JSON list of C-alpha atoms in Angstrom, two decimals:
[
{"chain": "A", "resi": 81, "resn": "ASP", "atom": "CA", "xyz": [-9.80, 2.64, 12.05]},
{"chain": "A", "resi": 82, "resn": "ALA", "atom": "CA", "xyz": [-11.07, 2.82, 8.53]},
{"chain": "A", "resi": 83, "resn": "LYS", "atom": "CA", "xyz": [-11.54, 6.01, 6.63]},
{"chain": "A", "resi": 84, "resn": "THR", "atom": "CA", "xyz": [-14.59, 8.23, 6.90]},
{"chain": "A", "resi": 85, "resn": "THR", "atom": "CA", "xyz": [-15.58, 11.09, 4.65]},
{"chain": "A", "resi": 86, "resn": "GLN", "atom": "CA", "xyz": [-16.78, 14.41, 6.00]},
{"chain": "A", "resi": 87, "resn": "PRO", "atom": "CA", "xyz": [-17.20, 17.84, 4.39]},
{"chain": "A", "resi": 88, "resn": "PRO", "atom": "CA", "xyz": [-14.21, 19.99, 5.31]},
{"chain": "A", "resi": 89, "resn": "SER", "atom": "CA", "xyz": [-16.26, 22.91, 6.58]},
{"chain": "A", "resi": 90, "resn": "MET", "atom": "CA", "xyz": [-19.80, 24.04, 7.37]},
{"chain": "A", "resi": 91, "resn": "ASP", "atom": "CA", "xyz": [-21.45, 27.17, 8.66]},
{"chain": "A", "resi": 92, "resn": "CYS", "atom": "CA", "xyz": [-24.47, 27.34, 10.94]},
{"chain": "A", "resi": 93, "resn": "ALA", "atom": "CA", "xyz": [-26.45, 30.24, 12.36]},
{"chain": "A", "resi": 94, "resn": "GLU", "atom": "CA", "xyz": [-26.55, 30.51, 16.13]},
{"chain": "A", "resi": 95, "resn": "GLY", "atom": "CA", "xyz": [-29.70, 28.93, 17.54]},
{"chain": "A", "resi": 96, "resn": "ARG", "atom": "CA", "xyz": [-30.31, 26.78, 14.49]},
{"chain": "A", "resi": 97, "resn": "ALA", "atom": "CA", "xyz": [-29.73, 23.06, 14.20]},
{"chain": "A", "resi": 98, "resn": "ALA", "atom": "CA", "xyz": [-26.36, 21.98, 12.88]},
{"chain": "A", "resi": 99, "resn": "ASN", "atom": "CA", "xyz": [-26.46, 18.76, 10.85]},
{"chain": "A", "resi": 100, "resn": "LEU", "atom": "CA", "xyz": [-23.04, 17.25, 10.23]},
{"chain": "A", "resi": 101, "resn": "PRO", "atom": "CA", "xyz": [-22.90, 14.34, 7.77]},
{"chain": "A", "resi": 102, "resn": "CYS", "atom": "CA", "xyz": [-20.41, 11.49, 7.66]},
{"chain": "A", "resi": 103, "resn": "ASN", "atom": "CA", "xyz": [-19.94, 8.67, 5.17]},
{"chain": "A", "resi": 104, "resn": "HIS", "atom": "CA", "xyz": [-18.52, 5.42, 6.48]},
{"chain": "A", "resi": 105, "resn": "SER", "atom": "CA", "xyz": [-19.27, 2.97, 3.68]},
{"chain": "A", "resi": 106, "resn": "THR", "atom": "CA", "xyz": [-16.65, 0.42, 4.86]},
{"chain": "A", "resi": 107, "resn": "ILE", "atom": "CA", "xyz": [-18.05, 0.04, 8.35]},
{"chain": "A", "resi": 108, "resn": "SER", "atom": "CA", "xyz": [-18.14, -3.52, 9.69]},
{"chain": "A", "resi": 109, "resn": "GLY", "atom": "CA", "xyz": [-21.04, -5.11, 11.49]},
{"chain": "A", "resi": 110, "resn": "ASN", "atom": "CA", "xyz": [-19.44, -4.89, 14.93]},
{"chain": "A", "resi": 111, "resn": "GLU", "atom": "CA", "xyz": [-18.10, -1.36, 14.59]},
{"chain": "A", "resi": 112, "resn": "TYR", "atom": "CA", "xyz": [-19.61, 1.64, 16.30]},
{"chain": "A", "resi": 113, "resn": "VAL", "atom": "CA", "xyz": [-19.82, 5.17, 14.95]},
{"chain": "A", "resi": 114, "resn": "TYR", "atom": "CA", "xyz": [-18.18, 7.68, 17.30]},
{"chain": "A", "resi": 115, "resn": "TRP", "atom": "CA", "xyz": [-18.25, 11.44, 17.17]},
{"chain": "A", "resi": 116, "resn": "TYR", "atom": "CA", "xyz": [-15.70, 13.69, 18.83]},
{"chain": "A", "resi": 117, "resn": "ARG", "atom": "CA", "xyz": [-15.05, 17.40, 18.53]},
{"chain": "A", "resi": 118, "resn": "GLN", "atom": "CA", "xyz": [-11.98, 19.48, 19.13]},
{"chain": "A", "resi": 119, "resn": "ILE", "atom": "CA", "xyz": [-11.94, 23.12, 20.01]},
{"chain": "A", "resi": 120, "resn": "HIS", "atom": "CA", "xyz": [-8.70, 24.90, 19.21]},
{"chain": "A", "resi": 121, "resn": "SER", "atom": "CA", "xyz": [-5.93, 24.17, 21.72]},
{"chain": "A", "resi": 122, "resn": "GLN", "atom": "CA", "xyz": [-8.00, 21.61, 23.61]},
{"chain": "A", "resi": 123, "resn": "GLY", "atom": "CA", "xyz": [-8.15, 17.84, 23.54]},
{"chain": "A", "resi": 124, "resn": "PRO", "atom": "CA", "xyz": [-10.86, 16.00, 21.62]},
{"chain": "A", "resi": 125, "resn": "GLN", "atom": "CA", "xyz": [-14.17, 15.84, 23.44]},
{"chain": "A", "resi": 126, "resn": "TYR", "atom": "CA", "xyz": [-16.38, 12.77, 23.20]},
{"chain": "A", "resi": 127, "resn": "ILE", "atom": "CA", "xyz": [-19.88, 13.61, 21.97]},
{"chain": "A", "resi": 128, "resn": "ILE", "atom": "CA", "xyz": [-21.85, 10.46, 21.23]},
{"chain": "A", "resi": 129, "resn": "HIS", "atom": "CA", "xyz": [-21.63, 6.99, 19.71]},
{"chain": "A", "resi": 130, "resn": "GLY", "atom": "CA", "xyz": [-23.98, 4.39, 18.32]},
{"chain": "A", "resi": 131, "resn": "LEU", "atom": "CA", "xyz": [-24.15, 1.02, 16.61]},
{"chain": "A", "resi": 132, "resn": "LYS", "atom": "CA", "xyz": [-27.31, 1.02, 14.50]},
{"chain": "A", "resi": 133, "resn": "ASN", "atom": "CA", "xyz": [-30.06, 2.70, 16.46]},
{"chain": "A", "resi": 134, "resn": "ASN", "atom": "CA", "xyz": [-30.39, 6.46, 16.67]},
{"chain": "A", "resi": 135, "resn": "GLU", "atom": "CA", "xyz": [-28.97, 7.88, 19.87]},
{"chain": "A", "resi": 136, "resn": "THR", "atom": "CA", "xyz": [-29.52, 11.07, 21.82]},
{"chain": "A", "resi": 137, "resn": "ASN", "atom": "CA", "xyz": [-27.76, 12.57, 24.82]},
{"chain": "A", "resi": 138, "resn": "GLU", "atom": "CA", "xyz": [-27.53, 15.99, 26.41]},
{"chain": "A", "resi": 139, "resn": "MET", "atom": "CA", "xyz": [-25.12, 17.20, 23.75]},
{"chain": "A", "resi": 140, "resn": "ALA", "atom": "CA", "xyz": [-26.42, 15.86, 20.46]},
{"chain": "A", "resi": 141, "resn": "SER", "atom": "CA", "xyz": [-28.38, 13.32, 18.48]},
{"chain": "A", "resi": 142, "resn": "LEU", "atom": "CA", "xyz": [-26.92, 10.70, 16.19]},
{"chain": "A", "resi": 143, "resn": "ILE", "atom": "CA", "xyz": [-28.88, 9.43, 13.21]},
{"chain": "A", "resi": 144, "resn": "ILE", "atom": "CA", "xyz": [-27.48, 6.30, 11.53]},
{"chain": "A", "resi": 145, "resn": "THR", "atom": "CA", "xyz": [-28.90, 5.15, 8.20]},
{"chain": "A", "resi": 146, "resn": "GLU", "atom": "CA", "xyz": [-30.41, 1.70, 7.97]},
{"chain": "A", "resi": 147, "resn": "ASP", "atom": "CA", "xyz": [-27.50, 0.37, 5.88]},
{"chain": "A", "resi": 148, "resn": "ARG", "atom": "CA", "xyz": [-25.10, 1.99, 8.40]},
{"chain": "A", "resi": 149, "resn": "LYS", "atom": "CA", "xyz": [-23.02, 3.50, 5.64]},
{"chain": "A", "resi": 150, "resn": "SER", "atom": "CA", "xyz": [-23.59, 7.05, 6.78]},
{"chain": "A", "resi": 151, "resn": "SER", "atom": "CA", "xyz": [-24.63, 9.03, 9.80]},
{"chain": "A", "resi": 152, "resn": "THR", "atom": "CA", "xyz": [-25.55, 12.56, 10.81]},
{"chain": "A", "resi": 153, "resn": "LEU", "atom": "CA", "xyz": [-24.67, 14.34, 14.01]},
{"chain": "A", "resi": 154, "resn": "ILE", "atom": "CA", "xyz": [-27.29, 16.87, 15.02]},
{"chain": "A", "resi": 155, "resn": "LEU", "atom": "CA", "xyz": [-26.64, 19.75, 17.40]},
{"chain": "A", "resi": 156, "resn": "PRO", "atom": "CA", "xyz": [-30.23, 20.91, 17.96]},
{"chain": "A", "resi": 157, "resn": "HIS", "atom": "CA", "xyz": [-29.55, 24.53, 18.93]},
{"chain": "A", "resi": 158, "resn": "ALA", "atom": "CA", "xyz": [-26.02, 25.49, 17.97]},
{"chain": "A", "resi": 159, "resn": "THR", "atom": "CA", "xyz": [-24.22, 28.10, 20.06]},
{"chain": "A", "resi": 160, "resn": "LEU", "atom": "CA", "xyz": [-21.01, 29.99, 19.39]},
{"chain": "A", "resi": 161, "resn": "ARG", "atom": "CA", "xyz": [-19.25, 27.59, 21.76]},
{"chain": "A", "resi": 162, "resn": "ASP", "atom": "CA", "xyz": [-20.05, 24.74, 19.37]},
{"chain": "A", "resi": 163, "resn": "THR", "atom": "CA", "xyz": [-17.54, 26.16, 16.87]},
{"chain": "A", "resi": 164, "resn": "ALA", "atom": "CA", "xyz": [-15.01, 23.33, 16.56]},
{"chain": "A", "resi": 165, "resn": "VAL", "atom": "CA", "xyz": [-13.69, 20.58, 14.32]},
{"chain": "A", "resi": 166, "resn": "TYR", "atom": "CA", "xyz": [-15.99, 17.57, 14.42]},
{"chain": "A", "resi": 167, "resn": "TYR", "atom": "CA", "xyz": [-14.61, 14.10, 13.80]},
{"chain": "A", "resi": 168, "resn": "CYS", "atom": "CA", "xyz": [-16.53, 10.99, 12.86]},
{"chain": "A", "resi": 169, "resn": "ILE", "atom": "CA", "xyz": [-14.85, 7.60, 13.19]},
{"chain": "A", "resi": 170, "resn": "HIS", "atom": "CA", "xyz": [-15.94, 3.98, 13.26]},
{"chain": "A", "resi": 171, "resn": "ARG", "atom": "CA", "xyz": [-14.27, 1.29, 15.27]},
{"chain": "A", "resi": 172, "resn": "ARG", "atom": "CA", "xyz": [-14.94, -1.70, 17.45]},
{"chain": "A", "resi": 173, "resn": "ALA", "atom": "CA", "xyz": [-16.07, -0.71, 20.93]},
{"chain": "A", "resi": 174, "resn": "ALA", "atom": "CA", "xyz": [-13.39, -2.81, 22.61]},
{"chain": "A", "resi": 175, "resn": "GLY", "atom": "CA", "xyz": [-10.44, -1.16, 20.97]},
{"chain": "A", "resi": 176, "resn": "ASN", "atom": "CA", "xyz": [-8.26, 1.77, 21.77]},
{"chain": "A", "resi": 177, "resn": "MET", "atom": "CA", "xyz": [-6.54, 3.01, 18.68]},
{"chain": "A", "resi": 178, "resn": "LEU", "atom": "CA", "xyz": [-8.24, 5.99, 17.17]},
{"chain": "A", "resi": 179, "resn": "THR", "atom": "CA", "xyz": [-7.49, 7.62, 13.87]},
{"chain": "A", "resi": 180, "resn": "PHE", "atom": "CA", "xyz": [-9.15, 10.91, 13.13]},
{"chain": "A", "resi": 181, "resn": "GLY", "atom": "CA", "xyz": [-9.57, 12.03, 9.56]},
{"chain": "A", "resi": 182, "resn": "GLY", "atom": "CA", "xyz": [-9.75, 15.65, 8.53]},
{"chain": "A", "resi": 183, "resn": "GLY", "atom": "CA", "xyz": [-13.09, 16.27, 10.21]},
{"chain": "A", "resi": 184, "resn": "THR", "atom": "CA", "xyz": [-15.58, 19.06, 9.58]},
{"chain": "A", "resi": 185, "resn": "ARG", "atom": "CA", "xyz": [-14.77, 22.56, 10.75]},
{"chain": "A", "resi": 186, "resn": "LEU", "atom": "CA", "xyz": [-18.10, 23.90, 11.99]},
{"chain": "A", "resi": 187, "resn": "MET", "atom": "CA", "xyz": [-18.38, 27.65, 12.28]},
{"chain": "A", "resi": 188, "resn": "VAL", "atom": "CA", "xyz": [-21.38, 28.90, 14.25]},
{"chain": "A", "resi": 189, "resn": "LYS", "atom": "CA", "xyz": [-22.13, 32.49, 13.38]},
{"chain": "A", "resi": 190, "resn": "PRO", "atom": "CA", "xyz": [-24.22, 35.04, 15.30]},
{"chain": "B", "resi": 11, "resn": "LYS", "atom": "CA", "xyz": [-15.35, 14.08, 38.68]},
{"chain": "B", "resi": 12, "resn": "ALA", "atom": "CA", "xyz": [-12.26, 15.88, 37.51]},
{"chain": "B", "resi": 13, "resn": "GLY", "atom": "CA", "xyz": [-11.29, 15.25, 33.91]},
{"chain": "B", "resi": 14, "resn": "VAL", "atom": "CA", "xyz": [-8.04, 13.95, 32.52]},
{"chain": "B", "resi": 15, "resn": "THR", "atom": "CA", "xyz": [-5.22, 16.23, 33.66]},
{"chain": "B", "resi": 16, "resn": "GLN", "atom": "CA", "xyz": [-2.01, 16.66, 31.72]},
{"chain": "B", "resi": 17, "resn": "THR", "atom": "CA", "xyz": [1.06, 18.54, 32.81]},
{"chain": "B", "resi": 18, "resn": "PRO", "atom": "CA", "xyz": [2.80, 20.62, 31.76]},
{"chain": "B", "resi": 19, "resn": "ARG", "atom": "CA", "xyz": [0.54, 22.44, 29.33]},
{"chain": "B", "resi": 20, "resn": "TYR", "atom": "CA", "xyz": [3.39, 23.83, 27.25]},
{"chain": "B", "resi": 21, "resn": "LEU", "atom": "CA", "xyz": [7.01, 22.77, 26.92]},
{"chain": "B", "resi": 22, "resn": "ILE", "atom": "CA", "xyz": [9.94, 24.02, 24.88]},
{"chain": "B", "resi": 23, "resn": "LYS", "atom": "CA", "xyz": [12.97, 21.80, 24.48]},
{"chain": "B", "resi": 24, "resn": "THR", "atom": "CA", "xyz": [16.00, 21.69, 22.21]},
{"chain": "B", "resi": 25, "resn": "ARG", "atom": "CA", "xyz": [17.07, 18.88, 19.93]},
{"chain": "B", "resi": 26, "resn": "GLY", "atom": "CA", "xyz": [18.78, 16.03, 21.71]},
{"chain": "B", "resi": 27, "resn": "GLN", "atom": "CA", "xyz": [17.15, 16.65, 25.06]},
{"chain": "B", "resi": 28, "resn": "GLN", "atom": "CA", "xyz": [14.63, 14.36, 26.65]},
{"chain": "B", "resi": 29, "resn": "VAL", "atom": "CA", "xyz": [11.20, 15.16, 28.06]},
{"chain": "B", "resi": 30, "resn": "THR", "atom": "CA", "xyz": [8.71, 13.58, 30.43]},
{"chain": "B", "resi": 31, "resn": "LEU", "atom": "CA", "xyz": [5.00, 14.30, 30.19]},
{"chain": "B", "resi": 32, "resn": "SER", "atom": "CA", "xyz": [2.50, 13.45, 32.90]},
{"chain": "B", "resi": 33, "resn": "CYS", "atom": "CA", "xyz": [-1.13, 12.35, 32.80]},
{"chain": "B", "resi": 34, "resn": "SER", "atom": "CA", "xyz": [-3.65, 11.81, 35.59]},
{"chain": "B", "resi": 35, "resn": "PRO", "atom": "CA", "xyz": [-6.70, 9.89, 34.36]},
{"chain": "B", "resi": 36, "resn": "ILE", "atom": "CA", "xyz": [-10.26, 10.35, 35.50]},
{"chain": "B", "resi": 37, "resn": "SER", "atom": "CA", "xyz": [-10.68, 8.81, 38.94]},
{"chain": "B", "resi": 38, "resn": "GLY", "atom": "CA", "xyz": [-11.47, 5.11, 38.61]},
{"chain": "B", "resi": 39, "resn": "HIS", "atom": "CA", "xyz": [-10.22, 4.81, 35.04]},
{"chain": "B", "resi": 40, "resn": "ARG", "atom": "CA", "xyz": [-7.52, 2.17, 34.72]},
{"chain": "B", "resi": 41, "resn": "SER", "atom": "CA", "xyz": [-6.75, 2.49, 31.03]},
{"chain": "B", "resi": 42, "resn": "VAL", "atom": "CA", "xyz": [-4.55, 5.34, 29.84]},
{"chain": "B", "resi": 43, "resn": "SER", "atom": "CA", "xyz": [-3.48, 5.88, 26.27]},
{"chain": "B", "resi": 44, "resn": "TRP", "atom": "CA", "xyz": [-1.27, 8.44, 24.58]},
{"chain": "B", "resi": 45, "resn": "TYR", "atom": "CA", "xyz": [-1.62, 10.11, 21.20]},
{"chain": "B", "resi": 46, "resn": "GLN", "atom": "CA", "xyz": [0.45, 12.51, 19.12]},
{"chain": "B", "resi": 47, "resn": "GLN", "atom": "CA", "xyz": [-1.38, 15.13, 17.10]},
{"chain": "B", "resi": 48, "resn": "THR", "atom": "CA", "xyz": [0.27, 17.18, 14.35]},
{"chain": "B", "resi": 49, "resn": "PRO", "atom": "CA", "xyz": [-1.26, 19.23, 11.53]},
{"chain": "B", "resi": 50, "resn": "GLY", "atom": "CA", "xyz": [0.32, 16.97, 8.92]},
{"chain": "B", "resi": 51, "resn": "GLN", "atom": "CA", "xyz": [-0.26, 13.51, 10.38]},
{"chain": "B", "resi": 52, "resn": "GLY", "atom": "CA", "xyz": [-3.39, 14.10, 12.40]},
{"chain": "B", "resi": 53, "resn": "LEU", "atom": "CA", "xyz": [-3.97, 12.01, 15.50]},
{"chain": "B", "resi": 54, "resn": "GLN", "atom": "CA", "xyz": [-1.65, 9.01, 15.90]},
{"chain": "B", "resi": 55, "resn": "PHE", "atom": "CA", "xyz": [-1.77, 6.35, 18.58]},
{"chain": "B", "resi": 56, "resn": "LEU", "atom": "CA", "xyz": [1.37, 5.94, 20.68]},
{"chain": "B", "resi": 57, "resn": "PHE", "atom": "CA", "xyz": [0.56, 3.34, 23.35]},
{"chain": "B", "resi": 58, "resn": "GLU", "atom": "CA", "xyz": [-1.97, 2.18, 25.88]},
{"chain": "B", "resi": 59, "resn": "TYR", "atom": "CA", "xyz": [-1.49, 1.10, 29.47]},
{"chain": "B", "resi": 60, "resn": "PHE", "atom": "CA", "xyz": [-3.84, -0.87, 31.66]},
{"chain": "B", "resi": 61, "resn": "SER", "atom": "CA", "xyz": [-3.05, -1.79, 35.26]},
{"chain": "B", "resi": 62, "resn": "GLU", "atom": "CA", "xyz": [0.60, -0.79, 34.84]},
{"chain": "B", "resi": 63, "resn": "THR", "atom": "CA", "xyz": [1.07, -3.00, 31.74]},
{"chain": "B", "resi": 64, "resn": "GLN", "atom": "CA", "xyz": [1.50, -1.79, 28.20]},
{"chain": "B", "resi": 65, "resn": "ARG", "atom": "CA", "xyz": [-1.32, -3.36, 26.24]},
{"chain": "B", "resi": 66, "resn": "ASN", "atom": "CA", "xyz": [-0.94, -1.85, 22.78]},
{"chain": "B", "resi": 67, "resn": "LYS", "atom": "CA", "xyz": [1.74, 0.10, 20.99]},
{"chain": "B", "resi": 68, "resn": "GLY", "atom": "CA", "xyz": [1.61, 2.25, 17.88]},
{"chain": "B", "resi": 69, "resn": "ASN", "atom": "CA", "xyz": [4.22, 2.62, 15.19]},
{"chain": "B", "resi": 70, "resn": "PHE", "atom": "CA", "xyz": [6.65, 4.99, 16.88]},
{"chain": "B", "resi": 71, "resn": "PRO", "atom": "CA", "xyz": [10.41, 4.59, 17.45]},
{"chain": "B", "resi": 72, "resn": "GLY", "atom": "CA", "xyz": [11.81, 3.34, 20.72]},
{"chain": "B", "resi": 73, "resn": "ARG", "atom": "CA", "xyz": [12.64, 6.91, 21.75]},
{"chain": "B", "resi": 74, "resn": "PHE", "atom": "CA", "xyz": [9.00, 7.11, 22.79]},
{"chain": "B", "resi": 75, "resn": "SER", "atom": "CA", "xyz": [8.27, 5.21, 25.97]},
{"chain": "B", "resi": 76, "resn": "GLY", "atom": "CA", "xyz": [5.79, 5.28, 28.76]},
{"chain": "B", "resi": 77, "resn": "ARG", "atom": "CA", "xyz": [4.78, 3.78, 32.03]},
{"chain": "B", "resi": 78, "resn": "GLN", "atom": "CA", "xyz": [1.82, 3.61, 34.33]},
{"chain": "B", "resi": 79, "resn": "PHE", "atom": "CA", "xyz": [1.86, 3.69, 38.10]},
{"chain": "B", "resi": 80, "resn": "SER", "atom": "CA", "xyz": [-0.27, 1.77, 40.58]},
{"chain": "B", "resi": 81, "resn": "ASN", "atom": "CA", "xyz": [-2.57, 4.79, 40.99]},
{"chain": "B", "resi": 82, "resn": "SER", "atom": "CA", "xyz": [-3.17, 4.72, 37.20]},
{"chain": "B", "resi": 83, "resn": "ARG", "atom": "CA", "xyz": [-1.24, 7.93, 36.61]},
{"chain": "B", "resi": 84, "resn": "SER", "atom": "CA", "xyz": [0.94, 7.69, 33.54]},
{"chain": "B", "resi": 85, "resn": "GLU", "atom": "CA", "xyz": [4.08, 9.29, 32.19]},
{"chain": "B", "resi": 86, "resn": "MET", "atom": "CA", "xyz": [5.40, 9.45, 28.67]},
{"chain": "B", "resi": 87, "resn": "ASN", "atom": "CA", "xyz": [9.07, 9.97, 27.90]},
{"chain": "B", "resi": 88, "resn": "VAL", "atom": "CA", "xyz": [10.69, 11.05, 24.66]},
{"chain": "B", "resi": 89, "resn": "SER", "atom": "CA", "xyz": [14.46, 10.84, 24.46]},
{"chain": "B", "resi": 90, "resn": "THR", "atom": "CA", "xyz": [16.86, 12.42, 21.99]},
{"chain": "B", "resi": 91, "resn": "LEU", "atom": "CA", "xyz": [14.28, 14.90, 20.81]},
{"chain": "B", "resi": 92, "resn": "GLU", "atom": "CA", "xyz": [14.02, 15.73, 17.13]},
{"chain": "B", "resi": 93, "resn": "LEU", "atom": "CA", "xyz": [12.40, 18.75, 15.48]},
{"chain": "B", "resi": 94, "resn": "GLY", "atom": "CA", "xyz": [9.68, 16.47, 14.13]},
{"chain": "B", "resi": 95, "resn": "ASP", "atom": "CA", "xyz": [8.61, 15.57, 17.65]},
{"chain": "B", "resi": 96, "resn": "SER", "atom": "CA", "xyz": [7.00, 18.98, 17.98]},
{"chain": "B", "resi": 97, "resn": "ALA", "atom": "CA", "xyz": [3.33, 18.20, 18.49]},
{"chain": "B", "resi": 98, "resn": "LEU", "atom": "CA", "xyz": [0.37, 18.18, 20.81]},
{"chain": "B", "resi": 99, "resn": "TYR", "atom": "CA", "xyz": [0.60, 15.08, 23.01]},
{"chain": "B", "resi": 100, "resn": "LEU", "atom": "CA", "xyz": [-2.74, 13.89, 24.25]},
{"chain": "B", "resi": 101, "resn": "CYS", "atom": "CA", "xyz": [-3.58, 11.48, 27.01]},
{"chain": "B", "resi": 102, "resn": "ALA", "atom": "CA", "xyz": [-6.93, 9.71, 27.20]},
{"chain": "B", "resi": 103, "resn": "SER", "atom": "CA", "xyz": [-8.52, 7.45, 29.78]},
{"chain": "B", "resi": 104, "resn": "ARG", "atom": "CA", "xyz": [-11.51, 5.15, 30.00]},
{"chain": "B", "resi": 105, "resn": "ASP", "atom": "CA", "xyz": [-12.97, 2.84, 32.61]},
{"chain": "B", "resi": 106, "resn": "THR", "atom": "CA", "xyz": [-13.92, -0.20, 30.50]},
{"chain": "B", "resi": 107, "resn": "GLU", "atom": "CA", "xyz": [-12.98, -1.42, 27.05]},
{"chain": "B", "resi": 108, "resn": "GLU", "atom": "CA", "xyz": [-16.42, -0.54, 25.77]},
{"chain": "B", "resi": 109, "resn": "SER", "atom": "CA", "xyz": [-16.33, 3.02, 27.12]},
{"chain": "B", "resi": 110, "resn": "PRO", "atom": "CA", "xyz": [-15.40, 5.98, 24.93]},
{"chain": "B", "resi": 111, "resn": "LEU", "atom": "CA", "xyz": [-12.06, 7.66, 25.45]},
{"chain": "B", "resi": 112, "resn": "HIS", "atom": "CA", "xyz": [-11.92, 10.89, 27.43]},
{"chain": "B", "resi": 113, "resn": "PHE", "atom": "CA", "xyz": [-9.06, 13.18, 26.51]},
{"chain": "B", "resi": 114, "resn": "GLY", "atom": "CA", "xyz": [-7.03, 15.72, 28.42]},
{"chain": "B", "resi": 115, "resn": "ASN", "atom": "CA", "xyz": [-6.15, 19.08, 26.90]},
{"chain": "B", "resi": 116, "resn": "GLY", "atom": "CA", "xyz": [-2.69, 17.90, 25.99]},
{"chain": "B", "resi": 117, "resn": "THR", "atom": "CA", "xyz": [0.88, 19.05, 26.33]},
{"chain": "B", "resi": 118, "resn": "ARG", "atom": "CA", "xyz": [2.13, 21.17, 23.48]},
{"chain": "B", "resi": 119, "resn": "LEU", "atom": "CA", "xyz": [5.78, 20.30, 22.93]},
{"chain": "B", "resi": 120, "resn": "THR", "atom": "CA", "xyz": [7.98, 22.53, 20.80]},
{"chain": "B", "resi": 121, "resn": "VAL", "atom": "CA", "xyz": [11.44, 21.27, 19.88]},
{"chain": "B", "resi": 122, "resn": "THR", "atom": "CA", "xyz": [13.88, 23.92, 18.65]}
]
């Protein structure tokens, strides 16, 4: 997995939208963007993934720029339980090896 | 469906001992992979099993081995433990190659 760039930390007020950016300028045409998060002492939790279209599920929305070199994960109404480290990676769908970078430590505050 | 289950949750061993970690994937998932996570190195891929066969292997010494059983449950073994093997060991499963990985909560191994 190639390297992605994320801000090391962000704060968000409870109930507000959290927008987490990720730069992945070396992404290849057949690689997906995946987002995971990890709450302390737990395993990484899959959030969402996409290729080039924007995606939404019950947890979050994923906005991918037209050139696919960056994306934004949106948690529409952040709660205290969303406090975690969020990882963005890009890889081929049919592949197993994952490499997480430093991620963004999101702190949701009351 | 139950998630990926890893046992034990915590383990303390001394140098030179060996350890076996267990992973039960999500029901129906045939692919199981193992990862080591440390503060310094981040998440590193160990190996992947599919239908009892090792399909991929990361860059770890031969002291790290694994296997998968016919019911898709998997075990990972580390022999001759070293202090540097202290880490969170994560197991992940998926049902198809295109599916995202689903992780367990890991086994935290401390080697003293």
